[in-house]
Short mmCIF file of C-alpha atoms and ligand atoms in Angstrom, two decimals:
data_model
loop_
_atom_site.label_atom_id
_atom_site.label_comp_id
_atom_site.label_asym_id
_atom_site.label_seq_id
_atom_site.Cartn_x
_atom_site.Cartn_y
_atom_site.Cartn_z
CA MET Y 1 9.67 -16.65 -5.42
CA LYS Y 2 7.14 -17.54 -8.09
CA LEU Y 3 5.53 -14.21 -8.74
CA ALA Y 4 2.23 -13.05 -10.13
CA ILE Y 5 2.24 -9.33 -10.92
CA ILE Y 6 -1.18 -7.73 -10.56
CA GLY Y 7 -1.44 -4.61 -12.71
CA SER Y 8 0.53 -3.33 -15.65
CA GLY Y 9 0.68 0.40 -14.96
CA MET Y 10 3.44 2.85 -14.28
CA ILE Y 11 5.08 1.10 -11.34
CA VAL Y 12 5.08 -2.30 -13.03
CA ASN Y 13 6.79 -0.81 -16.05
CA ASP Y 14 9.37 0.70 -13.69
CA PHE Y 15 9.87 -2.54 -11.75
CA LEU Y 16 10.19 -5.03 -14.58
CA PRO Y 17 13.53 -3.87 -16.11
CA MET Y 18 15.14 -4.28 -12.66
CA VAL Y 19 13.73 -7.59 -11.56
CA SER Y 20 16.14 -9.81 -13.54
CA ASP Y 21 18.96 -8.48 -11.32
CA ILE Y 22 17.43 -10.44 -8.42
CA PRO Y 23 18.14 -14.16 -8.56
CA GLY Y 24 15.24 -16.24 -7.31
CA ILE Y 25 12.36 -14.25 -8.74
CA GLU Y 26 10.45 -16.14 -11.43
CA LEU Y 27 7.86 -14.14 -13.37
CA GLU Y 28 4.98 -16.59 -13.59
CA THR Y 29 1.97 -14.45 -14.48
CA ILE Y 30 0.85 -10.89 -15.12
CA VAL Y 31 -2.78 -10.27 -14.32
CA GLY Y 32 -4.89 -7.30 -15.49
CA THR Y 33 -8.05 -6.13 -17.16
CA ASP Y 34 -9.28 -6.81 -20.70
CA ARG Y 35 -8.27 -3.21 -21.45
CA SER Y 36 -4.65 -4.05 -20.88
CA ILE Y 37 -4.23 -7.37 -22.72
CA ALA Y 38 -2.08 -5.91 -25.55
CA LYS Y 39 0.08 -4.10 -23.02
CA MET Y 40 0.51 -7.21 -20.91
CA ASN Y 41 1.41 -9.32 -23.94
CA ASP Y 42 4.16 -6.81 -24.79
CA LEU Y 43 5.47 -7.04 -21.20
CA LYS Y 44 5.34 -10.84 -21.35
CA LYS Y 45 7.45 -10.86 -24.50
CA THR Y 46 9.95 -8.26 -23.30
CA TYR Y 47 10.50 -9.62 -19.79
CA GLY Y 48 9.92 -13.37 -20.28
CA ILE Y 49 6.78 -13.61 -18.14
CA ASN Y 50 5.24 -17.08 -18.48
CA GLU Y 51 1.61 -16.10 -18.98
CA VAL Y 52 -0.88 -13.27 -19.21
CA SER Y 53 -4.19 -13.53 -17.42
CA THR Y 54 -7.36 -11.50 -16.89
CA ASN Y 55 -8.64 -13.86 -14.23
CA TYR Y 56 -7.36 -13.10 -10.71
CA GLU Y 57 -9.27 -15.96 -9.06
CA GLU Y 58 -7.68 -18.43 -11.46
CA CYS Y 59 -4.28 -16.94 -10.70
CA LEU Y 60 -4.86 -17.50 -7.00
CA LYS Y 61 -5.56 -21.22 -7.68
CA ASN Y 62 -2.43 -21.54 -9.79
CA GLU Y 63 0.02 -23.71 -7.89
CA ARG Y 64 2.94 -22.33 -9.89
CA VAL Y 65 2.32 -18.97 -8.10
CA ASP Y 66 3.39 -18.53 -4.50
CA THR Y 67 3.45 -14.72 -4.22
CA VAL Y 68 1.38 -11.88 -5.64
CA TYR Y 69 2.69 -8.35 -6.12
CA ILE Y 70 -0.28 -5.99 -5.95
CA ALA Y 71 0.42 -2.90 -8.04
CA LEU Y 72 -3.12 -1.58 -8.47
CA PRO Y 73 -4.83 1.72 -7.56
CA ASN Y 74 -4.84 2.15 -3.77
CA HIS Y 75 -8.51 1.32 -3.11
CA LEU Y 76 -8.03 -2.19 -4.54
CA HIS Y 77 -5.06 -3.14 -2.33
CA PHE Y 78 -7.22 -4.42 0.53
CA SER Y 79 -9.61 -6.64 -1.39
CA TYR Y 80 -6.91 -8.09 -3.68
CA ALA Y 81 -4.56 -8.73 -0.76
CA LYS Y 82 -7.35 -10.30 1.33
CA GLN Y 83 -8.31 -12.71 -1.47
CA ALA Y 84 -4.68 -13.72 -1.97
CA LEU Y 85 -4.08 -14.34 1.72
CA LEU Y 86 -7.26 -16.44 1.96
CA ASN Y 87 -5.80 -18.51 -0.86
CA LYS Y 88 -2.54 -18.92 1.08
CA LYS Y 89 -0.44 -16.79 -1.28
CA ASN Y 90 2.30 -14.49 0.03
CA VAL Y 91 1.48 -10.83 -0.65
CA ILE Y 92 3.70 -7.90 -1.54
CA CYS Y 93 1.44 -4.87 -1.59
CA GLU Y 94 2.33 -1.47 -3.04
CA LYS Y 95 2.22 1.60 -0.83
CA PRO Y 96 0.00 2.92 0.68
CA PHE Y 97 -0.87 -0.44 2.22
CA THR Y 98 -4.61 0.16 2.50
CA LEU Y 99 -6.96 3.14 2.86
CA LYS Y 100 -7.54 2.55 6.59
CA LEU Y 101 -5.62 1.21 9.55
CA SER Y 102 -8.38 -1.33 10.30
CA GLU Y 103 -8.00 -2.85 6.82
CA MET Y 104 -4.28 -3.24 7.23
CA GLN Y 105 -4.79 -4.87 10.64
CA GLU Y 106 -7.25 -7.33 9.14
CA LEU Y 107 -4.71 -8.30 6.49
CA LYS Y 108 -2.08 -8.77 9.17
CA GLU Y 109 -4.32 -11.15 11.13
CA LEU Y 110 -5.12 -13.07 7.96
CA ALA Y 111 -1.44 -13.48 7.05
CA LEU Y 112 -0.65 -14.78 10.52
CA ALA Y 113 -3.67 -17.12 10.50
CA ASN Y 114 -2.80 -18.51 7.08
CA HIS Y 115 0.99 -18.71 7.70
CA VAL Y 116 1.88 -16.64 4.66
CA ILE Y 117 4.08 -13.58 4.28
CA LEU Y 118 2.56 -10.11 3.93
CA LEU Y 119 4.72 -7.05 3.20
CA GLU Y 120 4.23 -3.46 2.12
CA ALA Y 121 6.44 -2.40 -0.82
CA ILE Y 122 7.89 0.77 0.61
CA THR Y 123 11.31 1.41 -0.79
CA ASN Y 124 12.95 3.56 1.86
CA GLN Y 125 12.64 1.02 4.66
CA TYR Y 126 14.99 -1.35 2.80
CA LEU Y 127 17.61 1.06 1.43
CA THR Y 128 21.17 0.86 2.74
CA ASN Y 129 21.31 4.64 2.67
CA TYR Y 130 18.33 4.70 5.07
CA LYS Y 131 20.22 2.46 7.52
CA LYS Y 132 23.19 4.89 7.17
CA ILE Y 133 20.89 7.86 7.88
CA LYS Y 134 19.72 6.07 11.05
CA GLU Y 135 23.35 5.82 12.14
CA ALA Y 136 24.07 9.44 11.18
CA VAL Y 137 21.09 10.66 13.24
CA GLY Y 138 23.01 9.49 16.31
CA THR Y 139 25.96 11.74 15.42
CA ILE Y 140 24.28 15.19 15.21
CA GLY Y 141 23.24 15.66 18.81
CA ASP Y 142 19.68 16.13 20.00
CA ILE Y 143 17.33 16.29 17.06
CA LYS Y 144 15.07 19.32 17.09
CA ILE Y 145 13.54 19.89 13.67
CA ILE Y 146 12.89 17.63 10.67
CA GLU Y 147 11.63 19.02 7.40
CA CYS Y 148 10.73 16.74 4.49
CA ASN Y 149 9.56 18.27 1.23
CA TYR Y 150 8.44 15.91 -1.51
CA SER Y 151 6.75 18.15 -4.03
CA GLN Y 152 6.42 17.02 -7.62
CA TYR Y 153 4.01 18.59 -10.06
CA SER Y 154 1.97 15.77 -11.53
CA SER Y 155 0.94 15.57 -15.19
CA ARG Y 156 -2.16 13.86 -13.75
CA TYR Y 157 -2.94 17.17 -12.03
CA ASP Y 158 -3.41 18.79 -15.48
CA ALA Y 159 -5.92 16.04 -16.32
CA PHE Y 160 -7.57 16.58 -12.91
CA LYS Y 161 -7.96 20.31 -13.63
CA ARG Y 162 -9.59 19.42 -16.97
CA GLY Y 163 -12.06 17.22 -15.10
CA GLU Y 164 -10.46 13.85 -15.88
CA ILE Y 165 -10.05 12.32 -12.39
CA LEU Y 166 -7.33 9.66 -12.53
CA PRO Y 167 -6.89 7.26 -9.57
CA ALA Y 168 -4.02 9.31 -8.05
CA PHE Y 169 -6.51 12.25 -7.54
CA ASN Y 170 -9.64 10.26 -6.88
CA PRO Y 171 -10.88 10.19 -3.25
CA LYS Y 172 -12.90 7.06 -3.93
CA MET Y 173 -9.71 5.33 -5.10
CA GLY Y 174 -7.60 6.49 -2.14
CA GLY Y 175 -5.67 9.12 -4.05
CA GLY Y 176 -4.27 12.45 -2.91
CA ALA Y 177 -0.91 13.94 -2.03
CA LEU Y 178 -0.75 12.35 1.43
CA MET Y 179 -1.37 8.81 0.19
CA ASP Y 180 0.61 9.11 -3.03
CA ILE Y 181 3.68 11.09 -2.11
CA ASN Y 182 3.76 12.33 1.51
CA ILE Y 183 3.44 8.69 2.61
CA TYR Y 184 7.18 8.28 1.83
CA ASN Y 185 7.93 11.09 4.26
CA ILE Y 186 5.73 9.48 6.95
CA HIS Y 187 7.58 6.18 6.52
CA PHE Y 188 10.89 7.98 6.59
CA VAL Y 189 10.18 9.93 9.78
CA THR Y 190 8.39 7.24 11.81
CA GLY Y 191 11.03 4.66 10.82
CA LEU Y 192 13.61 6.94 12.43
CA PHE Y 193 11.72 8.33 15.43
CA GLY Y 194 8.82 5.96 16.11
CA GLU Y 195 5.23 6.73 16.96
CA PRO Y 196 4.39 10.43 17.12
CA GLN Y 197 2.53 12.10 19.99
CA LYS Y 198 0.38 14.31 17.76
CA VAL Y 199 -0.25 14.87 14.06
CA ASN Y 200 -2.11 17.55 12.15
CA TYR Y 201 -2.67 17.70 8.38
CA LEU Y 202 -3.24 21.08 6.77
CA ALA Y 203 -4.25 20.33 3.20
CA ASN Y 204 -5.11 22.13 0.01
CA VAL Y 205 -8.29 20.31 -0.89
CA GLU Y 206 -9.85 20.47 -4.39
CA LYS Y 207 -12.84 18.37 -5.38
CA GLY Y 208 -12.58 16.46 -2.09
CA ILE Y 209 -8.93 15.46 -2.45
CA ASP Y 210 -5.69 16.87 -1.08
CA THR Y 211 -3.61 18.07 -4.03
CA SER Y 212 -0.91 19.20 -1.57
CA GLY Y 213 -0.54 19.59 2.14
CA ILE Y 214 1.60 20.09 5.20
CA LEU Y 215 1.61 17.38 7.84
CA SER Y 216 2.96 18.43 11.21
CA ILE Y 217 4.19 15.70 13.51
CA ASP Y 218 4.93 16.37 17.16
CA TYR Y 219 7.35 14.19 19.11
CA GLY Y 220 7.35 16.48 22.13
CA ASP Y 221 11.14 17.05 22.06
CA LYS Y 222 11.27 17.38 18.29
CA LYS Y 223 8.97 18.83 15.64
CA VAL Y 224 8.47 17.57 12.11
CA VAL Y 225 6.97 19.05 8.98
CA CYS Y 226 6.24 16.77 6.04
CA ILE Y 227 5.23 18.51 2.84
CA GLY Y 228 3.76 16.61 -0.06
CA ALA Y 229 2.56 18.31 -3.23
CA LYS Y 230 1.33 17.18 -6.61
CA ASP Y 231 -0.04 20.58 -7.63
CA SER Y 232 3.12 22.65 -7.32
CA THR Y 233 6.84 22.24 -7.42
CA ALA Y 234 9.81 22.85 -5.17
CA PRO Y 235 13.27 21.39 -4.53
CA ILE Y 236 12.74 17.88 -3.20
CA ARG Y 237 14.74 17.85 0.00
CA THR Y 238 14.81 16.62 3.58
CA ILE Y 239 16.76 18.23 6.46
CA ILE Y 240 17.23 16.72 9.92
CA GLN Y 241 18.49 19.32 12.36
CA GLY Y 242 20.32 18.48 15.57
CA ASN Y 243 22.15 20.66 18.06
CA GLU Y 244 25.50 19.29 16.81
CA GLY Y 245 24.82 19.28 13.09
CA ALA Y 246 22.42 18.44 10.29
CA ILE Y 247 21.66 15.78 7.70
CA ILE Y 248 20.65 16.94 4.27
CA ILE Y 249 19.06 14.67 1.74
CA ASP Y 250 18.61 15.98 -1.76
CA GLY Y 251 15.93 14.06 -3.59
CA ALA Y 252 12.95 12.08 -2.57
CA THR Y 253 12.59 10.15 0.72
CA GLY Y 254 11.55 7.15 -1.39
CA THR Y 255 14.87 7.09 -3.23
CA LEU Y 256 17.63 8.34 -0.84
CA ASP Y 257 20.39 8.34 -3.45
CA HIS Y 258 22.92 9.99 -1.13
CA PHE Y 259 23.02 12.41 1.78
CA THR Y 260 25.32 14.94 3.46
CA VAL Y 261 26.19 15.28 7.12
CA ILE Y 262 27.24 18.79 8.21
CA ASN Y 263 28.61 19.65 11.66
CA ARG Y 264 28.35 23.00 13.46
CA GLN Y 265 31.74 23.99 12.09
CA ASN Y 266 30.21 23.63 8.63
CA GLU Y 267 32.38 20.67 7.70
CA SER Y 268 30.48 18.29 5.45
CA LYS Y 269 30.67 14.66 4.48
CA LEU Y 270 28.84 13.08 1.55
CA VAL Y 271 27.54 9.57 2.14
CA ASP Y 272 26.53 7.39 -0.83
CA CYS Y 273 26.07 3.71 0.01
CA LYS Y 274 23.68 2.95 -2.80
CA VAL Y 275 23.92 -0.71 -3.78
CA HIS Y 276 21.87 -0.45 -6.98
CA THR Y 277 20.71 2.36 -9.24
CA HIS Y 278 17.06 1.23 -8.95
CA ARG Y 279 15.33 2.23 -5.74
CA MET Y 280 13.21 -0.95 -5.69
CA TYR Y 281 16.13 -3.38 -5.88
CA GLU Y 282 16.92 -3.67 -2.19
CA GLU Y 283 13.32 -4.11 -1.07
CA PHE Y 284 12.64 -6.91 -3.55
CA LEU Y 285 16.00 -8.56 -2.74
CA GLU Y 286 14.84 -8.65 0.88
CA PHE Y 287 11.27 -9.72 0.02
CA GLU Y 288 12.67 -12.69 -1.93
CA ARG Y 289 14.78 -13.70 1.09
CA ILE Y 290 11.94 -13.21 3.63
CA ILE Y 291 9.62 -15.37 1.52
CA ARG Y 292 12.26 -18.06 0.76
CA GLU Y 293 13.21 -18.35 4.45
CA ALA Y 294 9.62 -17.85 5.75
CA ASP Y 295 11.07 -15.18 8.00
CA PHE Y 296 7.99 -14.28 10.02
CA GLU Y 297 10.02 -12.38 12.58
CA THR Y 298 11.13 -9.80 10.00
CA MET Y 299 7.65 -9.73 8.54
CA LYS Y 300 6.13 -8.87 11.91
CA LYS Y 301 8.68 -6.10 12.46
CA GLN Y 302 7.92 -4.60 9.08
CA LEU Y 303 4.14 -4.91 9.67
CA ASP Y 304 4.47 -3.15 13.03
CA HIS Y 305 6.13 -0.30 11.18
CA SER Y 306 3.44 -0.22 8.46
CA GLU Y 307 0.76 -0.28 11.16
CA MET Y 308 2.28 2.78 12.84
CA VAL Y 309 2.30 4.56 9.48
CA MET Y 310 -1.36 3.67 8.82
CA ALA Y 311 -2.28 5.02 12.29
CA VAL Y 312 -0.62 8.34 11.31
CA VAL Y 313 -2.50 8.31 7.99
CA ASP Y 314 -5.88 7.67 9.69
CA LYS Y 315 -5.36 10.52 12.17
CA SER Y 316 -4.01 12.94 9.54
CA LEU Y 317 -6.95 12.47 7.19
CA VAL Y 318 -9.38 13.09 10.04
CA THR Y 319 -7.65 16.36 10.94
CA ALA Y 320 -7.93 17.51 7.31
CA GLY Y 321 -11.55 16.40 7.00
CA ILE Y 322 -10.71 14.09 4.08
CA SER Y 323 -12.57 10.87 3.62
CA LEU Y 324 -11.23 8.21 1.21
CA GLY Y 325 -12.83 5.17 -0.33
N1 NAP O 401 6.74 2.09 -4.91
C1 NAP O 401 6.76 3.14 -5.76
O1 NAP O 401 7.78 3.78 -5.98
C2 NAP O 401 5.50 3.49 -6.43
C3 NAP O 401 5.53 4.41 -7.44
C4 NAP O 401 4.35 4.66 -8.11
C5 NAP O 401 3.18 4.03 -7.72
N2 NAP O 401 3.21 3.14 -6.67
C6 NAP O 401 1.97 2.48 -6.18
O2 NAP O 401 1.64 1.45 -7.15
C7 NAP O 401 0.25 1.34 -7.30
C8 NAP O 401 -0.08 1.50 -8.80
O3 NAP O 401 0.35 2.75 -9.24
P1 NAP O 401 0.59 3.09 -10.78
O4 NAP O 401 1.17 4.43 -10.84
O5 NAP O 401 1.32 1.95 -11.43
O6 NAP O 401 -0.92 3.13 -11.29
P2 NAP O 401 -1.44 3.09 -12.79
O7 NAP O 401 -0.39 3.47 -13.75
O8 NAP O 401 -2.74 3.81 -12.79
O9 NAP O 401 -1.74 1.51 -13.03
C9 NAP O 401 -2.73 0.85 -12.32
C10 NAP O 401 -2.92 -0.56 -12.88
O10 NAP O 401 -4.01 -1.19 -12.21
C11 NAP O 401 -4.86 -1.77 -13.18
N3 NAP O 401 -6.25 -1.83 -12.69
C12 NAP O 401 -7.09 -0.77 -12.45
N4 NAP O 401 -8.29 -1.24 -12.01
C13 NAP O 401 -8.17 -2.58 -11.98
C14 NAP O 401 -9.06 -3.61 -11.57
N5 NAP O 401 -10.31 -3.33 -11.16
N6 NAP O 401 -8.64 -4.90 -11.65
C15 NAP O 401 -7.40 -5.17 -12.08
N7 NAP O 401 -6.51 -4.20 -12.47
C16 NAP O 401 -6.91 -2.95 -12.43
C17 NAP O 401 -4.76 -0.85 -14.36
O11 NAP O 401 -5.21 -1.53 -15.52
P3 NAP O 401 -6.05 -0.75 -16.66
O12 NAP O 401 -5.06 0.27 -17.21
O13 NAP O 401 -6.38 -1.82 -17.61
O14 NAP O 401 -7.18 -0.10 -15.93
C18 NAP O 401 -3.26 -0.59 -14.37
O15 NAP O 401 -2.56 -1.67 -14.96
C19 NAP O 401 -0.38 2.45 -6.44
O16 NAP O 401 -0.77 1.90 -5.22
C20 NAP O 401 0.78 3.43 -6.21
O17 NAP O 401 0.69 4.10 -4.94
C21 NAP O 401 4.33 2.87 -6.06
#
C-alpha cells in the first residue's frame, strides 16, 4: 500500500509510531495546510515519509500513491474521500465516516463504480478481542441489557467553555460527543447485535452541540444504553448482561484491551487476546491485506456495517434535534 496521509493532527501522531510494524505500508506523502508545514516536515524526518505536500489535487494525480488515509476534521471526510475515489485512489477514512448516511452511501457507490477500496477506520471492528467478545456473547444466555459508558473529559471542552470552538465541539464540523466518542459504542453494539428497532438520543446540548448524551437502543428483546461524554468523567466501562452471566469490559470500546466473563455463580475468566499494544494495528494490517488482494467482498461487508452505523447516527441526531454540517 502506497499511502498518502491527509492531515497531521492528533490521530496521525498516534498512528505513525505504529505503522512501521506493518509490512507493506509505504509512507509516500503527508498532505496538509500551509499552517502545518513545519509539523509535517518533522513527521517526514522522524518517520521516513517520502514527501510533504500542501496540494491535495496534486497528491491525487501522483501515481506513486494508491491509497489515501483521511485523518481530517469530520466535515471534510466526505469531500476529500469523494475526490480521491473519483481519482481512482483507495480510501481509508477516519471515523465517523461522514456526517450523514446519504453521503456515506454516495461514497460507497463511487467506490464500486471506480473499482477501488473504501473503508472506515474504526478500530473495534478489527480487534481480535472484539471477535472473542462475539464468541463470549454466545456463552452468557439470552442477552437482556447492554450498557456502554465512554466518558472522557476533554481538554478541548475547557477551550469550548472559554469560547474557542475546536472541531471536536463544532456542529459545522461534525463534532459532538455522539460523533467523536459514542460512535465507538454504536459500532460495538451494532457489530454484535445488528440493526436496532428504535433509537433515541437524550443529549446535553450547549451552543448547538452535544457535549454528552445517552443513546438508548431498542432491540425488542434487549435494551441498550450508550453513554458518551466529553464534558464529564466516569469509569469507562461496558457491561453485557445475559441470563447466564455477564461480560465486563474495562476501558473504551475503541480499544478493548481485555475483558472478563462472569457466570451466575460469580466465577470469572479474564480474556486478553490482544495481538499488539496499539489499537490501530489490527485494522491497518487488515486494510493493507484488503487493498493488496482487492478484496471487495470484505469491503462490502465492512461498508454494510458502516452504513448501519450511519443510519443509527442519522436517526439519533434527529431525536436530539441536533443538526451537523
Ligand atoms: N481512530 C481513532 O482512534 C481516532 C482518534 C482520534 C480522532 N480520530 C478521527 O480522526 C480525525 C482527525 O482527528 P484529530 O483528533 O487528529 O484532529 P486534529 O488534531 O484537529 O487534526 C486535524 C488535522 O486536519 C487538518 N486540517 C484541518 N482543516 C483542513 C483542511 N481544510 N485541509 C486540509 N487539512 C486540514 C489540520 O491541519 P491544521 O492544523 O493545519 O489546520 C490537522 O492536521 C477525526 O475524524 C477524528 O474523529 C480517530
